């Protein structure tokens, strides 16, 4: 049964509905993934992160340190798992470090 527009809704449901109707999910995920990356990876890695883009399930992270890029490349699967857990859904399928 479809809700009428004037029925009471929880604010969270209303916001989700607005996001869905206006196809804003991708943009919100771009912002959220940056926050999640910074909080999970810590200030040391945040300092060397110069760019980030989420496109079709692939997270592209640009790093200013080749040594850090090499070090992080060994733990890509773990990083993907941690980020997806924090995002609350399987958004990232691949991590590309540049």
CSV table of C-alpha atoms in Angstrom, one decimal:
chain,number,residue,atom,x,y,z
A,1,UNK,CA,0.0,0.0,0.0
A,2,UNK,CA,1.4,3.3,-1.0
A,3,UNK,CA,1.6,6.2,1.5
A,4,UNK,CA,-0.2,9.4,0.8
A,5,UNK,CA,2.0,12.5,0.8
A,6,UNK,CA,0.4,14.0,3.9
A,7,UNK,CA,0.8,10.9,6.1
A,8,UNK,CA,3.3,11.2,9.0
A,9,UNK,CA,6.8,9.8,8.2
A,10,UNK,CA,10.0,9.5,10.3
A,11,UNK,CA,12.5,12.1,9.3
A,12,UNK,CA,15.0,9.4,8.4
A,13,UNK,CA,12.5,7.8,6.0
A,14,UNK,CA,11.6,11.2,4.5
A,15,UNK,CA,15.3,12.0,3.9
A,16,UNK,CA,15.9,8.5,2.4
A,17,UNK,CA,12.9,9.0,0.1
A,18,UNK,CA,14.2,12.4,-1.0
A,19,UNK,CA,17.7,11.0,-1.7
A,20,UNK,CA,16.3,8.1,-3.7
A,21,UNK,CA,13.8,10.2,-5.7
A,22,UNK,CA,16.5,12.7,-6.6
A,23,UNK,CA,19.3,10.1,-7.3
A,24,UNK,CA,21.7,11.7,-4.7
A,25,UNK,CA,23.1,8.5,-3.4
A,26,UNK,CA,26.3,8.6,-5.5
A,27,UNK,CA,27.2,12.1,-4.4
A,28,UNK,CA,26.5,11.3,-0.8
A,29,UNK,CA,28.7,8.2,-1.0
A,30,UNK,CA,31.5,10.3,-2.5
A,31,UNK,CA,31.4,12.5,0.6
A,32,UNK,CA,30.9,9.7,3.1
A,33,UNK,CA,33.7,7.5,1.7
A,34,UNK,CA,36.2,10.3,2.2
A,35,UNK,CA,35.1,10.7,5.8
A,36,UNK,CA,35.3,7.0,6.4
A,37,UNK,CA,38.7,6.7,4.7
A,38,UNK,CA,40.1,9.5,6.9
A,39,UNK,CA,38.6,8.1,10.1
A,40,UNK,CA,39.6,4.5,9.5
A,41,UNK,CA,43.1,5.1,8.0
A,42,UNK,CA,44.1,7.8,10.5
A,43,UNK,CA,45.7,11.2,10.3
A,44,UNK,CA,49.1,10.0,9.0
A,45,UNK,CA,47.6,8.4,5.9
A,46,UNK,CA,45.1,11.3,5.5
A,47,UNK,CA,48.0,13.7,5.2
A,48,UNK,CA,49.3,11.8,2.1
A,49,UNK,CA,45.9,11.3,0.5
A,50,UNK,CA,45.6,13.9,-2.2
A,51,UNK,CA,42.5,12.7,-4.1
A,52,UNK,CA,39.7,10.2,-4.0
A,53,UNK,CA,37.0,9.1,-6.4
A,54,UNK,CA,34.4,6.4,-6.2
A,55,UNK,CA,33.2,5.2,-9.6
A,56,UNK,CA,31.2,2.0,-10.4
A,57,UNK,CA,32.4,0.2,-7.3
A,58,UNK,CA,36.0,1.1,-7.7
A,59,UNK,CA,37.6,3.5,-5.2
A,60,UNK,CA,40.5,5.4,-6.7
A,61,UNK,CA,42.8,6.9,-4.0
A,62,UNK,CA,45.6,9.2,-5.0
A,63,UNK,CA,48.6,9.3,-2.6
A,64,UNK,CA,51.5,11.6,-2.6
A,65,UNK,CA,53.9,9.0,-1.2
A,66,UNK,CA,55.0,6.0,-3.3
A,67,UNK,CA,56.3,4.2,-0.2
A,68,UNK,CA,52.9,4.5,1.4
A,69,UNK,CA,51.2,3.4,-1.8
A,70,UNK,CA,53.4,0.3,-1.9
A,71,UNK,CA,52.7,-0.5,1.8
A,72,UNK,CA,48.9,-0.1,1.5
A,73,UNK,CA,48.8,-2.2,-1.7
A,74,UNK,CA,49.5,-5.3,0.4
A,75,UNK,CA,46.4,-4.8,2.5
A,76,UNK,CA,43.9,-3.8,-0.2
A,77,UNK,CA,41.4,-6.6,0.6
A,78,UNK,CA,41.4,-5.7,4.3
A,79,UNK,CA,41.0,-2.0,3.5
A,80,UNK,CA,38.0,-2.7,1.2
A,81,UNK,CA,36.4,-4.8,3.9
A,82,UNK,CA,36.9,-2.2,6.6
A,83,UNK,CA,35.6,0.6,4.4
A,84,UNK,CA,32.5,-1.4,3.3
A,85,UNK,CA,31.7,-2.3,7.0
A,86,UNK,CA,31.9,1.4,7.9
A,87,UNK,CA,29.7,2.4,4.9
A,88,UNK,CA,27.1,-0.1,6.0
A,89,UNK,CA,26.9,-1.7,2.6
A,90,UNK,CA,29.1,-3.3,-0.1
A,91,UNK,CA,29.9,-0.2,-2.1
A,92,UNK,CA,33.6,-0.8,-2.9
A,93,UNK,CA,34.6,-3.9,-5.0
A,94,UNK,CA,38.1,-2.8,-6.0
A,95,UNK,CA,40.7,-0.4,-4.6
A,96,UNK,CA,43.1,1.4,-7.0
A,97,UNK,CA,46.0,3.3,-5.4
A,98,UNK,CA,47.7,5.9,-7.5
